[in-house]
C-alpha cells in the first residue's frame, strides 16, 4: 500500500565509510517534492554491527539503503531477497513491509539499465568492463539485459579473472577476460563501463580513440574523471556516476514509499547542487 504523505516514517543509508554518501540529499529531495514528512539519515555501520542495528529498529522505519561493506552481509538478516539481488548476491535496498517483513532488493542493476536508456542506449552488440570488483558484477547483470554479445572484462589478477568468468556463467553473459595491461583496447568497444576506484583509469585517457562510442563511468566525485573528460572532448557519449546514483535512488524511493514515479529531476538537481558545493 502506498504511504500517505502525513505518515512520519524513517529511512537511512548504512555503510562504512558513509560520510561521503549523497543518498540523504537525493532521498530528502524526493520527500520534499512528494510532500512527505519523512526523515532520511546516514549511519556508519560495519558488518559486525549490522544485526544489532536491525534489532533496534522500530515500526516507524520504511527502508534502508546499503553501501559497502554491507550489501552481502545483510542477506542472512532478511525474510525475502528479490531475484535481481540474488543474481549478484548483493542487496542495496531493504524495504520494511506493513506486516513486519524485511525484503531485500538491488536497484543498482536496473538503475544502470535506466541510466543507459536515458542516454539512448537500449542495446549494444558487445561491451567492455574495466575492473572486477562488486560494481563489475552488477554491470555484468545489467549487460545481461541489453547485450547479447561478448563482454570483455579487463582485470589485474588471475583470481579476479576467474571470478568474472564465473559471474558470466551465472548471469548467462558471454564473458572473456583480458589483462589490465591491455585495457586501452577496451576503449574501442561499443560500450565501455568503468568500475574502477578513483584514479585507476586516469592513465587510459591518452588512449581514447578519435571517435569514441559510449563510456559509462560509475564515479561521481571527483567529476569528470580524466577518462570521462577526454571522452567528451573527442565527442563520445558519457554516462556518469551521478546518473547511476540518481536512477538507483529513484527506484529505492518508489519501493520504500509505494509512490511511482519518484521525482527524478528534483533528485538529480539536488545531487548536482551537492556535488557543486563540495
GROMACS .gro file of C-alpha atoms in nm:
model
  278
    1UNK     CA    1   0.000   0.000   0.000
    2UNK     CA    2   0.146   0.342  -0.091
    3UNK     CA    3   0.250   0.555   0.205
    4UNK     CA    4   0.047   0.862   0.294
    5UNK     CA    5   0.221   1.197   0.292
    6UNK     CA    6   0.113   1.253   0.652
    7UNK     CA    7   0.283   0.935   0.773
    8UNK     CA    8   0.606   1.026   0.957
    9UNK     CA    9   0.845   0.749   0.858
   10UNK     CA   10   1.218   0.696   0.872
   11UNK     CA   11   1.480   0.572   0.626
   12UNK     CA   12   1.860   0.586   0.613
   13UNK     CA   13   2.173   0.475   0.436
   14UNK     CA   14   2.418   0.245   0.614
   15UNK     CA   15   2.781   0.166   0.539
   16UNK     CA   16   3.140   0.233   0.635
   17UNK     CA   17   3.266   0.485   0.544
   18UNK     CA   18   2.941   0.675   0.494
   19UNK     CA   19   3.007   1.049   0.541
   20UNK     CA   20   3.052   1.096   0.164
   21UNK     CA   21   2.714   0.949   0.071
   22UNK     CA   22   2.478   1.161  -0.140
   23UNK     CA   23   2.182   0.936  -0.061
   24UNK     CA   24   2.040   1.169   0.209
   25UNK     CA   25   2.044   1.459  -0.038
   26UNK     CA   26   1.861   1.260  -0.304
   27UNK     CA   27   1.601   1.097  -0.080
   28UNK     CA   28   1.523   1.415   0.111
   29UNK     CA   29   1.473   1.597  -0.219
   30UNK     CA   30   1.225   1.327  -0.319
   31UNK     CA   31   1.034   1.354   0.008
   32UNK     CA   32   1.014   1.732  -0.024
   33UNK     CA   33   0.881   1.703  -0.379
   34UNK     CA   34   0.628   1.438  -0.275
   35UNK     CA   35   0.519   1.637   0.032
   36UNK     CA   36   0.626   1.359   0.271
   37UNK     CA   37   0.707   1.424   0.635
   38UNK     CA   38   0.982   1.163   0.629
   39UNK     CA   39   1.340   1.170   0.754
   40UNK     CA   40   1.643   1.014   0.589
   41UNK     CA   41   1.975   0.987   0.774
   42UNK     CA   42   2.313   0.820   0.740
   43UNK     CA   43   2.469   0.582   0.990
   44UNK     CA   44   2.820   0.439   0.990
   45UNK     CA   45   2.766   0.068   1.040
   46UNK     CA   46   3.005  -0.217   0.965
   47UNK     CA   47   2.935  -0.587   0.921
   48UNK     CA   48   2.980  -0.663   1.290
   49UNK     CA   49   2.724  -0.400   1.393
   50UNK     CA   50   2.459  -0.467   1.130
   51UNK     CA   51   2.250  -0.725   1.317
   52UNK     CA   52   2.242  -0.505   1.625
   53UNK     CA   53   2.131  -0.205   1.420
   54UNK     CA   54   1.846  -0.407   1.271
   55UNK     CA   55   1.742  -0.526   1.616
   56UNK     CA   56   1.695  -0.168   1.731
   57UNK     CA   57   1.463  -0.059   1.451
   58UNK     CA   58   1.101   0.024   1.530
   59UNK     CA   59   0.780   0.023   1.324
   60UNK     CA   60   0.842   0.378   1.200
   61UNK     CA   61   1.114   0.252   0.965
   62UNK     CA   62   1.023   0.229   0.597
   63UNK     CA   63   1.352   0.119   0.448
   64UNK     CA   64   1.729   0.128   0.427
   65UNK     CA   65   1.987   0.192   0.158
   66UNK     CA   66   2.305  -0.013   0.192
   67UNK     CA   67   2.653   0.051   0.061
   68UNK     CA   68   2.979  -0.134   0.114
   69UNK     CA   69   3.061  -0.346   0.305
   70UNK     CA   70   2.701  -0.443   0.387
   71UNK     CA   71   2.545  -0.548   0.056
   72UNK     CA   72   2.617  -0.917   0.109
   73UNK     CA   73   2.633  -0.920   0.489
   74UNK     CA   74   2.268  -0.812   0.515
   75UNK     CA   75   2.127  -1.108   0.324
   76UNK     CA   76   2.101  -1.355   0.620
   77UNK     CA   77   1.900  -1.092   0.812
   78UNK     CA   78   1.623  -1.069   0.553
   79UNK     CA   79   1.295  -1.253   0.510
   80UNK     CA   80   1.300  -1.228   0.131
   81UNK     CA   81   1.550  -1.135  -0.140
   82UNK     CA   82   1.449  -1.038  -0.492
   83UNK     CA   83   1.572  -1.235  -0.793
   84UNK     CA   84   1.771  -0.933  -0.905
   85UNK     CA   85   1.959  -0.909  -0.575
   86UNK     CA   86   2.009  -1.284  -0.554
   87UNK     CA   87   2.159  -1.289  -0.903
   88UNK     CA   88   2.464  -1.096  -0.778
   89UNK     CA   89   2.449  -1.179  -0.406
   90UNK     CA   90   2.413  -0.810  -0.327
   91UNK     CA   91   2.133  -0.612  -0.162
   92UNK     CA   92   2.144  -0.233  -0.167
   93UNK     CA   93   1.782  -0.175  -0.065
   94UNK     CA   94   1.577  -0.308   0.226
   95UNK     CA   95   1.204  -0.239   0.249
   96UNK     CA   96   1.012  -0.300   0.571
   97UNK     CA   97   0.661  -0.418   0.489
   98UNK     CA   98   0.344  -0.346   0.688
   99UNK     CA   99   0.345  -0.699   0.826
  100UNK     CA  100   0.700  -0.658   0.959
  101UNK     CA  101   0.891  -0.847   0.691
  102UNK     CA  102   1.231  -0.733   0.568
  103UNK     CA  103   1.262  -0.753   0.189
  104UNK     CA  104   1.593  -0.705   0.010
  105UNK     CA  105   1.637  -0.579  -0.344
  106UNK     CA  106   1.907  -0.445  -0.573
  107UNK     CA  107   1.837  -0.119  -0.757
  108UNK     CA  108   2.193  -0.078  -0.887
  109UNK     CA  109   2.129  -0.319  -1.175
  110UNK     CA  110   1.803  -0.168  -1.309
  111UNK     CA  111   1.949   0.174  -1.224
  112UNK     CA  112   2.236   0.110  -1.464
  113UNK     CA  113   1.996  -0.001  -1.734
  114UNK     CA  114   1.777   0.307  -1.678
  115UNK     CA  115   2.077   0.543  -1.686
  116UNK     CA  116   2.192   0.396  -2.017
  117UNK     CA  117   1.839   0.408  -2.158
  118UNK     CA  118   1.812   0.776  -2.067
  119UNK     CA  119   2.118   0.835  -2.288
  120UNK     CA  120   1.966   0.639  -2.575
  121UNK     CA  121   2.142   0.307  -2.512
  122UNK     CA  122   1.877   0.036  -2.539
  123UNK     CA  123   2.100  -0.244  -2.666
  124UNK     CA  124   2.467  -0.294  -2.757
  125UNK     CA  125   2.621  -0.572  -2.960
  126UNK     CA  126   2.922  -0.606  -2.728
  127UNK     CA  127   3.082  -0.426  -2.434
  128UNK     CA  128   3.391  -0.393  -2.217
  129UNK     CA  129   3.422  -0.358  -1.840
  130UNK     CA  130   3.719  -0.200  -1.667
  131UNK     CA  131   3.768  -0.363  -1.326
  132UNK     CA  132   3.638  -0.671  -1.148
  133UNK     CA  133   3.500  -0.560  -0.812
  134UNK     CA  134   3.146  -0.567  -0.677
  135UNK     CA  135   3.027  -0.298  -0.918
  136UNK     CA  136   3.160  -0.500  -1.211
  137UNK     CA  137   2.931  -0.792  -1.123
  138UNK     CA  138   2.634  -0.552  -1.118
  139UNK     CA  139   2.749  -0.417  -1.455
  140UNK     CA  140   2.752  -0.772  -1.590
  141UNK     CA  141   2.398  -0.825  -1.461
  142UNK     CA  142   2.289  -0.503  -1.632
  143UNK     CA  143   2.457  -0.608  -1.957
  144UNK     CA  144   2.273  -0.940  -1.938
  145UNK     CA  145   1.961  -0.735  -2.014
  146UNK     CA  146   2.094  -0.530  -2.305
  147UNK     CA  147   2.399  -0.700  -2.457
  148UNK     CA  148   2.357  -1.028  -2.646
  149UNK     CA  149   2.723  -1.041  -2.749
  150UNK     CA  150   3.062  -1.075  -2.583
  151UNK     CA  151   3.166  -0.875  -2.278
  152UNK     CA  152   3.541  -0.837  -2.226
  153UNK     CA  153   3.645  -0.768  -1.865
  154UNK     CA  154   3.989  -0.618  -1.801
  155UNK     CA  155   4.139  -0.733  -1.471
  156UNK     CA  156   4.465  -0.726  -1.279
  157UNK     CA  157   4.481  -1.082  -1.144
  158UNK     CA  158   4.406  -1.438  -1.247
  159UNK     CA  159   4.185  -1.480  -0.942
  160UNK     CA  160   3.966  -1.184  -1.041
  161UNK     CA  161   3.953  -1.312  -1.397
  162UNK     CA  162   3.823  -1.646  -1.276
  163UNK     CA  163   3.561  -1.473  -1.060
  164UNK     CA  164   3.433  -1.268  -1.353
  165UNK     CA  165   3.409  -1.574  -1.575
  166UNK     CA  166   3.208  -1.745  -1.302
  167UNK     CA  167   2.976  -1.442  -1.282
  168UNK     CA  168   2.936  -1.458  -1.657
  169UNK     CA  169   2.826  -1.822  -1.640
  170UNK     CA  170   2.588  -1.746  -1.356
  171UNK     CA  171   2.434  -1.446  -1.534
  172UNK     CA  172   2.437  -1.610  -1.879
  173UNK     CA  173   2.671  -1.348  -2.022
  174UNK     CA  174   2.943  -1.435  -2.273
  175UNK     CA  175   3.246  -1.316  -2.073
  176UNK     CA  176   3.606  -1.307  -2.188
  177UNK     CA  177   3.874  -1.174  -1.955
  178UNK     CA  178   4.185  -0.980  -2.053
  179UNK     CA  179   4.487  -0.842  -1.871
  180UNK     CA  180   4.474  -0.486  -1.738
  181UNK     CA  181   4.793  -0.413  -1.933
  182UNK     CA  182   4.578  -0.428  -2.246
  183UNK     CA  183   4.297  -0.211  -2.106
  184UNK     CA  184   4.341   0.053  -2.375
  185UNK     CA  185   4.184  -0.196  -2.617
  186UNK     CA  186   3.861  -0.172  -2.415
  187UNK     CA  187   3.809   0.185  -2.530
  188UNK     CA  188   3.713   0.070  -2.881
  189UNK     CA  189   3.411  -0.130  -2.759
  190UNK     CA  190   3.058  -0.005  -2.840
  191UNK     CA  191   3.005   0.045  -2.467
  192UNK     CA  192   3.275   0.081  -2.202
  193UNK     CA  193   3.181   0.055  -1.834
  194UNK     CA  194   3.450   0.181  -1.596
  195UNK     CA  195   3.401   0.036  -1.247
  196UNK     CA  196   3.745   0.106  -1.101
  197UNK     CA  197   3.827   0.328  -0.799
  198UNK     CA  198   3.913   0.695  -0.846
  199UNK     CA  199   4.236   0.748  -1.037
  200UNK     CA  200   4.276   0.390  -1.155
  201UNK     CA  201   4.170   0.454  -1.514
  202UNK     CA  202   4.326   0.801  -1.549
  203UNK     CA  203   4.620   0.668  -1.747
  204UNK     CA  204   4.382   0.539  -2.014
  205UNK     CA  205   4.268   0.892  -2.103
  206UNK     CA  206   4.550   0.931  -2.355
  207UNK     CA  207   4.430   0.616  -2.535
  208UNK     CA  208   4.076   0.739  -2.609
  209UNK     CA  209   4.012   0.680  -2.981
  210UNK     CA  210   3.933   0.964  -3.221
  211UNK     CA  211   3.571   0.853  -3.249
  212UNK     CA  212   3.472   0.706  -2.911
  213UNK     CA  213   3.131   0.549  -2.862
  214UNK     CA  214   2.976   0.542  -2.512
  215UNK     CA  215   3.152   0.547  -2.176
  216UNK     CA  216   2.969   0.469  -1.850
  217UNK     CA  217   3.199   0.581  -1.569
  218UNK     CA  218   3.042   0.489  -1.232
  219UNK     CA  219   3.240   0.753  -1.039
  220UNK     CA  220   3.076   1.083  -0.950
  221UNK     CA  221   3.323   1.253  -0.716
  222UNK     CA  222   3.558   1.387  -0.842
  223UNK     CA  223   3.383   1.454  -1.172
  224UNK     CA  224   3.459   1.447  -1.450
  225UNK     CA  225   3.728   1.183  -1.430
  226UNK     CA  226   4.023   1.228  -1.666
  227UNK     CA  227   3.888   0.946  -1.880
  228UNK     CA  228   3.538   1.096  -1.897
  229UNK     CA  229   3.672   1.444  -1.976
  230UNK     CA  230   3.887   1.316  -2.261
  231UNK     CA  231   3.600   1.102  -2.389
  232UNK     CA  232   3.369   1.404  -2.402
  233UNK     CA  233   3.637   1.618  -2.567
  234UNK     CA  234   3.654   1.366  -2.851
  235UNK     CA  235   3.275   1.372  -2.891
  236UNK     CA  236   3.184   1.046  -2.723
  237UNK     CA  237   2.872   0.996  -2.513
  238UNK     CA  238   2.932   0.983  -2.136
  239UNK     CA  239   2.706   0.838  -1.868
  240UNK     CA  240   2.830   0.933  -1.523
  241UNK     CA  241   2.813   0.803  -1.171
  242UNK     CA  242   2.555   1.063  -1.072
  243UNK     CA  243   2.325   0.923  -1.343
  244UNK     CA  244   2.355   0.581  -1.182
  245UNK     CA  245   2.319   0.717  -0.830
  246UNK     CA  246   2.003   0.909  -0.913
  247UNK     CA  247   1.836   0.628  -1.107
  248UNK     CA  248   1.902   0.367  -0.839
  249UNK     CA  249   1.780   0.612  -0.572
  250UNK     CA  250   1.461   0.677  -0.772
  251UNK     CA  251   1.387   0.306  -0.760
  252UNK     CA  252   1.461   0.296  -0.386
  253UNK     CA  253   1.219   0.582  -0.320
  254UNK     CA  254   0.949   0.408  -0.524
  255UNK     CA  255   0.994   0.081  -0.335
  256UNK     CA  256   1.002   0.243   0.008
  257UNK     CA  257   0.714   0.487  -0.042
  258UNK     CA  258   0.499   0.297  -0.291
  259UNK     CA  259   0.474   0.618  -0.497
  260UNK     CA  260   0.550   0.598  -0.870
  261UNK     CA  261   0.712   0.775  -1.041
  262UNK     CA  262   0.961   0.923  -0.798
  263UNK     CA  263   1.071   1.281  -0.880
  264UNK     CA  264   1.379   1.207  -1.090
  265UNK     CA  265   1.460   1.562  -1.194
  266UNK     CA  266   1.425   1.708  -0.845
  267UNK     CA  267   1.659   1.440  -0.714
  268UNK     CA  268   1.910   1.500  -0.993
  269UNK     CA  269   1.914   1.875  -0.931
  270UNK     CA  270   1.972   1.818  -0.560
  271UNK     CA  271   2.262   1.586  -0.635
  272UNK     CA  272   2.419   1.832  -0.879
  273UNK     CA  273   2.396   2.114  -0.624
  274UNK     CA  274   2.551   1.899  -0.353
  275UNK     CA  275   2.843   1.797  -0.574
  276UNK     CA  276   2.899   2.155  -0.690
  277UNK     CA  277   2.925   2.263  -0.325
  278UNK     CA  278   3.198   2.012  -0.244
   0.00000   0.00000   0.00000
